[in-house]
Amino acid sequence: MHVTLARLVHALRSAEVAVSPAETLDALAVVSAVGLDDPSLLRDALALTVAKSRAEKERFADCFDRFFHQLAFQEPAKRSLLRQADREQVLAALAPDASGDLRALIDHILNGRYGRLAWRVQQEAAALDFGGLRSLRDKSHYASRLLERLGVAALERLLERPELAEQGGVLDVLRYLRRYLQEQVQAYVEQQYRLSVDATGKRAVIEAALQGHLDQLPPGYHAEADRVVHKLAAKLAQNHRRRRRRAQRGMLDLKRTLRRNLAYDGTPFHVEWRQTRIERSTVFVVCDLSSSVSRIARFLLTLLHDLAAVLPSLRTFAFSNRCGEITELFARHEAPRAVEEALFAWGRGTTDYGQALFDFRGIAAGDLDRRSVVVFLGDARGNYFPPRVDVLRSISERVKRVYWLNPEGPERWGEGDSLMRHYAPFCARVERCARLSDIERFADRLLRVAR
């Protein structure tokens, strides 16, 4: 019971259910109290012990069911083929090369004893120690080793014997049994991988996509990627609050400290700090929501609005050809829905950066001052419309800083309809923004600047 519970706790942690060592001991006490006879009672009791939130309870229920579900060796799809087979003839064909374990395995399949088959797989898997299963590449390795321990290599050699060609019915059954064993073992290894490494089955794809270009992430993975972005925002916010507490404390004022502690012969019982008054900034984020940049804009907007609690003031604008403010949209809805509505409202049309700059200045001109930070996200490809560099110059002269985030590198700024070389001189920084790490690095810098 202790070993099984430890494996279950490991699977729960992989499924993002935070189970502490103390909660593990509580779960052990719960299992001892309620027993193992009633699966529903056990599941409900453990859920009350280790799952704290509604989301964790949903993940717990899914993980618990998969952990105790007998996945290996389900009933074969071609049941009729096995029922019509002459069992004695098939087992006799195995006699020259196959071990007794393989004969017993085939006999279980032919007679429909799938519970015994699953128990055999569990025993062999325990001997292999699936604790080393860590990546996608390990799955094929463990599947091969498990098949080898089950004796499938002997079955492979048996199928190469020329005399079996004369026994067409037996040969068909043995070929199907080989494929059935391979499929079921691969399904079992996949289950163990999802329990111990990747509960969603998407982790490897998400990690690869987030380390590469964000445009490569399929839409079906956006929800999982959003969870990664939320965690990243929480970490950035925590680090920023820690830095802000140190900054608010200020620097040591040695003269005032000495004067205040003259009564104590200079022993610094009371420490005085020299503090600097910080003027709060307003951050204006202007995002190109056309098809070429929309996926990157999605992650930037999600991250920044998760950081709204630590950013002094955040206003968001979107455009493809015309520009409009979407701050209220994010105030009313969660980030994923707000992004979808913004894409629908402002992501259509031929991209025109000159018109978008003109519209943004018209909307926000009265609020732009020396404390403002303006962030543009876009590839600066204006479809050969007038760039309106004079508008960006007037914005840059009025605000504290202008940043431009571009998913394209400098080597492409001079190609085709790119306007980046015209806009770059009026920006404090132009940064590549194609990966999640790029967005994270910029968000951290923005938190330091926009205090």
Tab-separated table of C-alpha atoms in Angstrom:
chain	number	residue	atom	x	y	z
A	1	MET	CA	0.000	0.000	0.000
A	2	HIS	CA	2.859	2.376	0.850
A	3	VAL	CA	4.532	1.819	-2.521
A	4	THR	CA	1.271	2.219	-4.447
A	5	LEU	CA	0.408	5.434	-2.587
A	6	ALA	CA	3.896	6.833	-3.263
A	7	ARG	CA	3.416	6.137	-6.989
A	8	LEU	CA	-0.024	7.780	-6.876
A	9	VAL	CA	1.427	10.898	-5.189
A	10	HIS	CA	4.129	11.083	-7.878
A	11	ALA	CA	1.447	10.852	-10.581
A	12	LEU	CA	-0.618	13.573	-8.871
A	13	ARG	CA	2.353	15.921	-8.736
A	14	SER	CA	2.953	15.294	-12.441
A	15	ALA	CA	-0.718	16.238	-12.988
A	16	GLU	CA	-0.055	19.558	-11.157
A	17	VAL	CA	-1.810	18.589	-7.939
A	18	ALA	CA	0.481	20.000	-5.236
A	19	VAL	CA	0.849	17.262	-2.597
A	20	SER	CA	3.171	18.125	0.279
A	21	PRO	CA	5.026	15.521	2.417
A	22	ALA	CA	2.632	16.244	5.295
A	23	GLU	CA	-0.371	15.676	3.015
A	24	THR	CA	1.206	12.413	1.851
A	25	LEU	CA	1.290	11.206	5.464
A	26	ASP	CA	-2.323	12.338	5.906
A	27	ALA	CA	-3.269	10.405	2.749
A	28	LEU	CA	-1.602	7.281	4.141
A	29	ALA	CA	-3.641	7.640	7.324
A	30	VAL	CA	-6.809	8.086	5.255
A	31	VAL	CA	-6.100	4.932	3.221
A	32	SER	CA	-5.510	3.004	6.439
A	33	ALA	CA	-8.832	4.270	7.823
A	34	VAL	CA	-11.151	3.789	4.827
A	35	GLY	CA	-9.496	0.725	3.298
A	36	LEU	CA	-9.326	-0.366	-0.327
A	37	ASP	CA	-12.652	-2.168	-0.717
A	38	ASP	CA	-14.721	0.793	-1.960
A	39	PRO	CA	-12.977	2.691	-4.829
A	40	SER	CA	-15.469	5.594	-4.741
A	41	LEU	CA	-15.017	6.097	-0.991
A	42	LEU	CA	-11.231	5.943	-1.359
A	43	ARG	CA	-11.243	8.477	-4.206
A	44	ASP	CA	-13.506	10.926	-2.332
A	45	ALA	CA	-11.506	10.606	0.888
A	46	LEU	CA	-8.168	11.208	-0.841
A	47	ALA	CA	-9.633	14.126	-2.836
A	48	LEU	CA	-10.635	15.825	0.427
A	49	THR	CA	-7.122	15.279	1.761
A	50	VAL	CA	-4.827	16.368	-1.084
A	51	ALA	CA	-6.883	18.457	-3.587
A	52	LYS	CA	-7.404	22.041	-2.420
A	53	SER	CA	-9.038	23.906	-5.314
A	54	ARG	CA	-11.729	23.047	-7.845
A	55	ALA	CA	-9.156	22.761	-10.621
A	56	GLU	CA	-7.009	20.440	-8.492
A	57	LYS	CA	-10.040	18.269	-7.688
A	58	GLU	CA	-10.753	17.859	-11.410
A	59	ARG	CA	-7.123	16.934	-12.110
A	60	PHE	CA	-7.142	14.564	-9.106
A	61	ALA	CA	-10.252	12.717	-10.345
A	62	ASP	CA	-8.776	12.274	-13.832
A	63	CYS	CA	-5.392	11.113	-12.501
A	64	PHE	CA	-6.956	8.736	-9.934
A	65	ASP	CA	-9.130	7.039	-12.565
A	66	ARG	CA	-6.227	6.635	-14.987
A	67	PHE	CA	-3.892	5.389	-12.253
A	68	PHE	CA	-6.176	2.550	-11.193
A	69	HIS	CA	-7.615	1.796	-14.621
A	70	GLN	CA	-6.477	-1.451	-16.209
A	71	LEU	CA	-5.310	-0.175	-19.571
A	72	ALA	CA	-2.984	-3.014	-20.634
A	73	PHE	CA	-4.557	-5.928	-22.447
A	74	GLN	CA	-8.042	-4.816	-23.268
A	75	GLU	CA	-10.259	-7.186	-25.240
A	76	PRO	CA	-8.866	-7.725	-28.796
A	77	ALA	CA	-10.590	-6.075	-31.723
A	78	LYS	CA	-10.541	-9.326	-33.753
A	79	ARG	CA	-12.269	-11.486	-31.169
A	80	SER	CA	-13.839	-13.669	-33.878
A	81	LEU	CA	-10.409	-14.591	-35.313
A	82	LEU	CA	-9.208	-15.811	-31.912
A	83	ARG	CA	-12.454	-17.659	-31.152
A	84	GLN	CA	-12.304	-19.573	-34.424
A	85	ALA	CA	-8.634	-20.474	-33.955
A	86	ASP	CA	-7.657	-23.983	-32.950
A	87	ARG	CA	-6.053	-23.211	-29.577
A	88	GLU	CA	-4.219	-26.543	-29.342
A	89	GLN	CA	-2.788	-26.090	-32.833
A	90	VAL	CA	-1.591	-22.554	-32.067
A	91	LEU	CA	0.046	-23.616	-28.795
A	92	ALA	CA	1.624	-26.604	-30.519
A	93	ALA	CA	3.158	-24.299	-33.128
A	94	LEU	CA	4.794	-22.347	-30.274
A	95	ALA	CA	6.424	-25.446	-28.768
A	96	PRO	CA	9.827	-25.546	-30.552
A	97	ASP	CA	11.074	-21.994	-29.778
A	98	ALA	CA	8.796	-20.310	-27.265
A	99	SER	CA	9.334	-20.328	-23.521
A	100	GLY	CA	6.713	-21.450	-21.059
A	101	ASP	CA	6.015	-17.809	-20.148
A	102	LEU	CA	5.144	-16.914	-23.741
A	103	ARG	CA	2.971	-20.013	-24.078
A	104	ALA	CA	1.123	-19.016	-20.918
A	105	LEU	CA	0.736	-15.472	-22.247
A	106	ILE	CA	-0.745	-16.666	-25.547
A	107	ASP	CA	-2.999	-19.109	-23.703
A	108	HIS	CA	-4.369	-16.252	-21.552
A	109	ILE	CA	-5.171	-14.212	-24.694
A	110	LEU	CA	-6.864	-17.109	-26.469
A	111	ASN	CA	-8.975	-17.881	-23.414
A	112	GLY	CA	-9.830	-14.249	-22.615
A	113	ARG	CA	-8.057	-14.095	-19.235
A	114	TYR	CA	-7.120	-10.405	-19.581
A	115	GLY	CA	-6.857	-9.767	-15.855
A	116	ARG	CA	-4.016	-12.270	-15.579
A	117	LEU	CA	-2.344	-10.648	-18.571
A	118	ALA	CA	-2.499	-7.214	-16.936
A	119	TRP	CA	-1.053	-8.631	-13.727
A	120	ARG	CA	1.818	-10.179	-15.681
A	121	VAL	CA	2.568	-6.834	-17.337
A	122	GLN	CA	2.525	-5.099	-13.942
A	123	GLN	CA	5.064	-7.620	-12.599
A	124	GLU	CA	7.404	-7.206	-15.562
A	125	ALA	CA	7.084	-3.403	-15.456
A	126	ALA	CA	7.949	-3.401	-11.743
A	127	ALA	CA	11.091	-5.393	-12.522
A	128	LEU	CA	12.063	-2.850	-15.202
A	129	ASP	CA	11.617	0.124	-12.818
A	130	PHE	CA	9.627	2.644	-14.861
A	131	GLY	CA	10.965	5.422	-12.628
A	132	GLY	CA	13.520	6.126	-15.351
A	133	LEU	CA	10.789	7.078	-17.836
A	134	ARG	CA	11.416	10.794	-18.343
A	135	SER	CA	11.034	11.759	-22.018
A	136	LEU	CA	9.357	10.792	-25.275
A	137	ARG	CA	12.482	8.951	-26.392
A	138	ASP	CA	12.328	6.728	-23.308
A	139	LYS	CA	8.898	5.381	-24.279
A	140	SER	CA	10.139	3.265	-27.194
A	141	HIS	CA	13.063	2.006	-25.076
A	142	TYR	CA	10.822	0.801	-22.246
A	143	ALA	CA	8.261	-0.667	-24.651
A	144	SER	CA	11.005	-2.717	-26.358
A	145	ARG	CA	12.363	-3.973	-23.054
A	146	LEU	CA	8.904	-4.897	-21.793
A	147	LEU	CA	8.103	-6.792	-25.000
A	148	GLU	CA	11.421	-8.609	-24.686
A	149	ARG	CA	10.625	-9.706	-21.133
A	150	LEU	CA	7.216	-10.948	-22.278
A	151	GLY	CA	8.892	-13.188	-24.874
A	152	VAL	CA	7.769	-11.450	-28.051
A	153	ALA	CA	11.267	-11.846	-29.543
A	154	ALA	CA	10.709	-15.614	-29.552
A	155	LEU	CA	7.390	-15.051	-31.315
A	156	GLU	CA	9.193	-12.957	-33.952
A	157	ARG	CA	11.646	-15.795	-34.597
A	158	LEU	CA	8.806	-18.291	-34.770
A	159	LEU	CA	7.023	-16.315	-37.498
A	160	GLU	CA	10.151	-16.576	-39.680
A	161	ARG	CA	9.941	-20.389	-39.804
A	162	PRO	CA	9.081	-21.527	-43.372
A	163	GLU	CA	6.943	-24.490	-42.291
A	164	LEU	CA	4.372	-22.131	-40.744
A	165	ALA	CA	3.489	-20.898	-44.235
A	166	GLU	CA	1.658	-24.185	-44.771
A	167	GLN	CA	-0.553	-23.461	-41.741
A	168	GLY	CA	-2.268	-20.330	-42.995
A	169	GLY	CA	-4.823	-20.080	-40.190
A	170	VAL	CA	-2.214	-20.525	-37.444
A	171	LEU	CA	0.118	-18.007	-39.130
A	172	ASP	CA	-2.647	-15.367	-39.267
A	173	VAL	CA	-3.451	-15.874	-35.587
A	174	LEU	CA	0.198	-15.629	-34.520
A	175	ARG	CA	0.725	-12.465	-36.584
A	176	TYR	CA	-2.325	-10.879	-35.009
A	177	LEU	CA	-1.167	-11.933	-31.534
A	178	ARG	CA	2.207	-10.265	-32.178
A	179	ARG	CA	0.552	-7.010	-33.263
A	180	TYR	CA	-1.897	-7.187	-30.351
A	181	LEU	CA	0.922	-7.605	-27.816
A	182	GLN	CA	2.870	-4.690	-29.346
A	183	GLU	CA	-0.166	-2.377	-29.338
A	184	GLN	CA	-1.161	-3.191	-25.768
A	185	VAL	CA	2.355	-2.849	-24.387
A	186	GLN	CA	2.763	0.515	-26.145
A	187	ALA	CA	-0.578	1.622	-24.665
A	188	TYR	CA	0.598	0.577	-21.190
A	189	VAL	CA	3.892	2.477	-21.564
A	190	GLU	CA	1.975	5.529	-22.796
A	191	GLN	CA	-0.209	5.371	-19.684
A	192	GLN	CA	2.847	5.210	-17.422
A	193	TYR	CA	4.410	8.151	-19.282
A	194	ARG	CA	1.299	10.284	-18.816
A	195	LEU	CA	1.069	9.351	-15.142
A	196	SER	CA	4.702	9.973	-14.236
A	197	VAL	CA	5.850	12.618	-16.736
A	198	ASP	CA	3.108	14.314	-18.734
A	199	ALA	CA	-0.460	14.225	-17.433
A	200	THR	CA	-1.912	16.136	-20.399
A	201	GLY	CA	-0.045	14.317	-23.151
A	202	LYS	CA	0.977	17.720	-24.571
A	203	ARG	CA	3.965	18.678	-22.470
A	204	ALA	CA	6.657	17.724	-24.986
A	205	VAL	CA	4.919	19.568	-27.829
A	206	ILE	CA	4.373	22.674	-25.682
A	207	GLU	CA	7.975	22.734	-24.449
A	208	ALA	CA	9.286	22.394	-27.996
A	209	ALA	CA	6.934	25.086	-29.310
A	210	LEU	CA	7.615	27.539	-26.491
A	211	GLN	CA	11.363	27.138	-26.940
A	212	GLY	CA	10.910	27.758	-30.669
A	213	HIS	CA	8.854	30.340	-32.538
A	214	LEU	CA	5.446	30.964	-30.938
A	215	ASP	CA	3.837	30.947	-34.371
A	216	GLN	CA	4.548	27.198	-34.470
A	217	LEU	CA	2.238	26.459	-31.525
A	218	PRO	CA	-1.010	24.844	-32.802
A	219	PRO	CA	-4.281	26.510	-31.667
A	220	GLY	CA	-5.302	23.338	-29.820
A	221	TYR	CA	-2.428	23.865	-27.390
A	222	HIS	CA	-3.230	27.478	-26.502
A	223	ALA	CA	-5.026	26.584	-23.255
A	224	GLU	CA	-2.025	24.612	-21.980
A	225	ALA	CA	0.362	27.355	-23.095
A	226	ASP	CA	-1.756	29.938	-21.269
A	227	ARG	CA	-1.174	27.993	-18.052
A	228	VAL	CA	2.574	28.293	-18.661
A	229	VAL	CA	2.177	32.047	-19.202
A	230	HIS	CA	0.145	32.427	-15.975
A	231	LYS	CA	2.888	30.674	-13.991
A	232	LEU	CA	5.513	32.879	-15.627
A	233	ALA	CA	3.522	36.008	-14.728
A	234	ALA	CA	3.219	34.878	-11.103
A	235	LYS	CA	6.992	34.374	-10.898
A	236	LEU	CA	7.731	37.779	-12.457
A	237	ALA	CA	5.251	39.487	-10.129
A	238	GLN	CA	6.815	37.858	-7.064
A	239	ASN	CA	10.323	38.901	-8.109
A	240	HIS	CA	9.128	42.446	-8.828
A	241	ARG	CA	7.451	42.784	-5.427
A	242	ARG	CA	10.666	41.639	-3.749
A	243	ARG	CA	12.705	44.220	-5.677
A	244	ARG	CA	10.152	46.931	-4.928
A	245	ARG	CA	10.276	46.250	-1.180
A	246	ARG	CA	14.054	46.666	-1.265
A	247	ALA	CA	13.770	49.830	-3.387
A	248	GLN	CA	11.149	51.392	-1.114
A	249	ARG	CA	13.403	50.855	1.857
A	250	GLY	CA	15.969	53.115	0.157
A	251	MET	CA	19.690	53.561	0.840
A	252	LEU	CA	21.251	53.944	4.265
A	253	ASP	CA	21.395	57.599	5.396
A	254	LEU	CA	24.550	57.514	7.517
A	255	LYS	CA	24.401	61.111	8.816
A	256	ARG	CA	20.793	60.906	10.026
A	257	THR	CA	21.443	57.484	11.547
A	258	LEU	CA	24.421	58.790	13.555
A	259	ARG	CA	22.517	61.877	14.754
A	260	ARG	CA	19.515	59.859	15.876
A	261	ASN	CA	21.663	57.416	17.855
A	262	LEU	CA	23.872	59.932	19.705
A	263	ALA	CA	22.003	59.113	22.921
A	264	TYR	CA	23.157	55.488	22.585
A	265	ASP	CA	26.848	56.301	22.094
A	266	GLY	CA	26.540	55.755	18.359
A	267	THR	CA	25.046	52.255	18.600
A	268	PRO	CA	22.607	52.159	15.643
A	269	PHE	CA	19.405	51.121	17.379
A	270	HIS	CA	17.421	53.255	14.894
A	271	VAL	CA	18.429	53.098	11.220
A	272	GLU	CA	17.485	55.913	8.850
A	273	TRP	CA	17.087	55.354	5.097
A	274	ARG	CA	17.432	57.820	2.271
A	275	GLN	CA	14.376	57.386	0.055
A	276	THR	CA	13.790	58.601	-3.487
A	277	ARG	CA	10.328	59.617	-4.621
A	278	ILE	CA	9.272	57.487	-7.589
A	279	GLU	CA	6.803	58.858	-10.107
A	280	ARG	CA	4.368	56.225	-11.311
A	281	SER	CA	4.338	55.423	-15.025
A	282	THR	CA	1.514	54.575	-17.397
A	283	VAL	CA	2.214	51.745	-19.839
A	284	PHE	CA	0.583	51.955	-23.284
A	285	VAL	CA	0.713	48.646	-25.201
A	286	VAL	CA	-0.158	48.841	-28.927
A	287	CYS	CA	-0.475	45.415	-30.601
A	288	ASP	CA	-0.710	44.449	-34.247
A	289	LEU	CA	-3.440	41.770	-34.344
A	290	SER	CA	-3.084	40.863	-38.011
A	291	SER	CA	-2.535	37.194	-38.849
A	292	SER	CA	1.263	37.484	-39.011
A	293	VAL	CA	1.615	38.636	-35.383
A	294	SER	CA	-1.633	37.604	-33.674
A	295	ARG	CA	-0.308	34.488	-31.908
A	296	ILE	CA	2.607	36.352	-30.358
A	297	ALA	CA	0.290	39.238	-29.407
A	298	ARG	CA	-1.937	36.717	-27.643
A	299	PHE	CA	0.833	35.635	-25.274
A	300	LEU	CA	2.153	39.164	-24.667
A	301	LEU	CA	-1.329	40.496	-23.809
A	302	THR	CA	-2.041	37.530	-21.535
A	303	LEU	CA	1.253	38.010	-19.695
A	304	LEU	CA	0.933	41.780	-19.291
A	305	HIS	CA	-2.632	41.576	-18.023
A	306	ASP	CA	-1.612	38.920	-15.518
A	307	LEU	CA	0.954	41.491	-14.345
A	308	ALA	CA	-1.637	44.271	-14.060
A	309	ALA	CA	-1.501	44.058	-10.252
A	310	VAL	CA	2.175	45.081	-10.199
A	311	LEU	CA	2.241	47.368	-13.226
A	312	PRO	CA	1.368	50.951	-12.180
A	313	SER	CA	-1.192	51.584	-14.921
A	314	LEU	CA	-1.812	49.625	-18.119
A	315	ARG	CA	-3.732	50.678	-21.223
A	316	THR	CA	-4.018	48.364	-24.226
A	317	PHE	CA	-4.636	49.177	-27.890
A	318	ALA	CA	-5.076	46.920	-30.936
A	319	PHE	CA	-5.002	47.461	-34.688
A	320	SER	CA	-4.656	45.950	-38.104
A	321	ASN	CA	-5.442	49.049	-40.186
A	322	ARG	CA	-7.414	51.173	-37.666
A	323	CYS	CA	-6.413	51.404	-33.999
A	324	GLY	CA	-8.726	51.236	-30.984
A	325	GLU	CA	-8.456	50.848	-27.211
A	326	ILE	CA	-9.287	47.442	-25.670
A	327	THR	CA	-8.471	48.185	-22.010
A	328	GLU	CA	-12.110	47.868	-20.941
A	329	LEU	CA	-12.412	44.566	-22.793
A	330	PHE	CA	-9.704	43.055	-20.603
A	331	ALA	CA	-11.282	44.586	-17.508
A	332	ARG	CA	-14.581	42.802	-18.233
A	333	HIS	CA	-13.274	39.394	-19.327
A	334	GLU	CA	-10.492	36.933	-18.633
A	335	ALA	CA	-7.453	37.245	-20.901
A	336	PRO	CA	-8.239	34.326	-23.312
A	337	ARG	CA	-11.762	35.550	-24.064
A	338	ALA	CA	-10.653	39.175	-24.262
A	339	VAL	CA	-7.918	38.256	-26.753
A	340	GLU	CA	-10.383	36.335	-28.936
A	341	GLU	CA	-12.842	39.236	-28.970
A	342	ALA	CA	-10.049	41.701	-29.732
A	343	LEU	CA	-8.861	39.528	-32.624
A	344	PHE	CA	-12.393	39.427	-34.018
A	345	ALA	CA	-12.948	43.181	-33.661
A	346	TRP	CA	-9.512	44.553	-34.653
A	347	GLY	CA	-7.627	41.712	-36.358
A	348	ARG	CA	-9.289	41.978	-39.745
A	349	GLY	CA	-8.207	44.225	-42.575
A	350	THR	CA	-5.010	45.105	-44.409
A	351	THR	CA	-2.257	46.196	-42.035
A	352	ASP	CA	-1.549	49.934	-42.159
A	353	TYR	CA	0.989	51.078	-39.551
A	354	GLY	CA	0.828	54.753	-40.549
A	355	GLN	CA	-2.929	54.916	-39.986
A	356	ALA	CA	-2.632	52.933	-36.728
A	357	LEU	CA	-0.016	55.351	-35.357
A	358	PHE	CA	-2.184	58.314	-36.304
A	359	ASP	CA	-5.247	56.766	-34.599
A	360	PHE	CA	-3.272	55.918	-31.439
A	361	ARG	CA	-1.934	59.444	-31.113
A	362	GLY	CA	-5.444	60.829	-31.584
A	363	ILE	CA	-6.848	58.623	-28.793
A	364	ALA	CA	-4.027	58.865	-26.242
A	365	ALA	CA	-2.342	62.213	-27.005
A	366	GLY	CA	-3.855	63.920	-23.956
A	367	ASP	CA	-2.460	61.236	-21.604
A	368	LEU	CA	1.038	60.846	-23.034
A	369	ASP	CA	3.646	62.580	-20.867
A	370	ARG	CA	7.210	62.161	-19.624
A	371	ARG	CA	6.114	59.363	-17.261
A	372	SER	CA	4.557	57.256	-20.045
A	373	VAL	CA	6.086	54.092	-21.528
A	374	VAL	CA	4.811	53.040	-24.974
A	375	VAL	CA	5.256	49.485	-26.243
A	376	PHE	CA	4.573	48.562	-29.876
A	377	LEU	CA	4.289	44.911	-30.918
A	378	GLY	CA	4.364	44.203	-34.647
A	379	ASP	CA	6.455	43.163	-37.612
A	380	ALA	CA	6.281	46.729	-39.043
A	381	ARG	CA	5.174	45.444	-42.448
A	382	GLY	CA	2.853	48.185	-43.670
A	383	ASN	CA	1.819	46.881	-47.097
A	384	TYR	CA	3.513	49.894	-48.731
A	385	PHE	CA	1.170	52.410	-47.066
A	386	PRO	CA	2.750	55.714	-45.901
A	387	PRO	CA	4.772	55.006	-42.708
A	388	ARG	CA	3.878	58.314	-40.967
A	389	VAL	CA	7.271	58.499	-39.260
A	390	ASP	CA	6.412	62.028	-38.122
A	391	VAL	CA	3.673	60.618	-35.862
A	392	LEU	CA	6.047	58.172	-34.149
A	393	ARG	CA	8.599	60.985	-33.756
A	394	SER	CA	6.049	63.192	-31.986
A	395	ILE	CA	5.065	60.298	-29.677
A	396	SER	CA	8.717	59.541	-28.882
A	397	GLU	CA	9.459	63.184	-28.008
A	398	ARG	CA	6.506	63.313	-25.610
A	399	VAL	CA	6.965	60.093	-23.578
A	400	LYS	CA	9.568	58.568	-21.290
A	401	ARG	CA	10.475	55.635	-23.556
A	402	VAL	CA	9.266	53.812	-26.664
A	403	TYR	CA	9.918	50.088	-27.066
A	404	TRP	CA	9.273	48.072	-30.205
A	405	LEU	CA	8.893	44.283	-30.120
A	406	ASN	CA	9.326	42.658	-33.522
A	407	PRO	CA	9.015	38.908	-34.239
A	408	GLU	CA	11.438	39.349	-37.152
A	409	GLY	CA	15.184	39.738	-36.744
A	410	PRO	CA	17.242	42.746	-37.964
A	411	GLU	CA	18.323	40.808	-41.036
A	412	ARG	CA	14.771	41.096	-42.433
A	413	TRP	CA	14.084	44.756	-41.613
A	414	GLY	CA	15.127	45.943	-45.050
A	415	GLU	CA	13.133	43.387	-47.015
A	416	GLY	CA	9.943	44.158	-48.933
A	417	ASP	CA	7.409	46.358	-47.130
A	418	SER	CA	9.180	46.375	-43.756
A	419	LEU	CA	9.181	49.832	-42.106
A	420	MET	CA	11.348	48.875	-39.132
A	421	ARG	CA	14.406	50.803	-40.343
A	422	HIS	CA	12.244	53.962	-40.475
A	423	TYR	CA	10.804	53.442	-36.967
A	424	ALA	CA	13.907	52.139	-35.119
A	425	PRO	CA	15.634	55.556	-34.619
A	426	PHE	CA	12.681	56.788	-32.531
A	427	CYS	CA	12.640	53.777	-30.183
A	428	ALA	CA	14.718	53.383	-27.022
A	429	ARG	CA	15.029	49.669	-27.821
A	430	VAL	CA	13.936	47.378	-30.653
A	431	GLU	CA	13.896	43.748	-29.512
A	432	ARG	CA	13.245	40.420	-31.171
A	433	CYS	CA	10.070	38.906	-29.758
A	434	ALA	CA	9.409	35.455	-31.205
A	435	ARG	CA	9.803	33.120	-28.207
A	436	LEU	CA	8.290	33.008	-24.767
A	437	SER	CA	11.748	33.673	-23.315
A	438	ASP	CA	11.845	36.941	-25.318
A	439	ILE	CA	8.488	38.005	-23.854
A	440	GLU	CA	9.645	37.059	-20.351
A	441	ARG	CA	12.861	39.066	-20.674
A	442	PHE	CA	11.032	42.143	-21.946
A	443	ALA	CA	8.314	41.931	-19.260
A	444	ASP	CA	10.989	41.830	-16.559
A	445	ARG	CA	12.668	44.907	-18.054
A	446	LEU	CA	9.330	46.699	-18.297
A	447	LEU	CA	8.623	46.056	-14.612
A	448	ARG	CA	11.943	47.645	-13.733
A	449	VAL	CA	11.343	50.729	-15.904
A	450	ALA	CA	7.615	51.347	-15.362
A	451	ARG	CA	7.556	51.654	-11.575
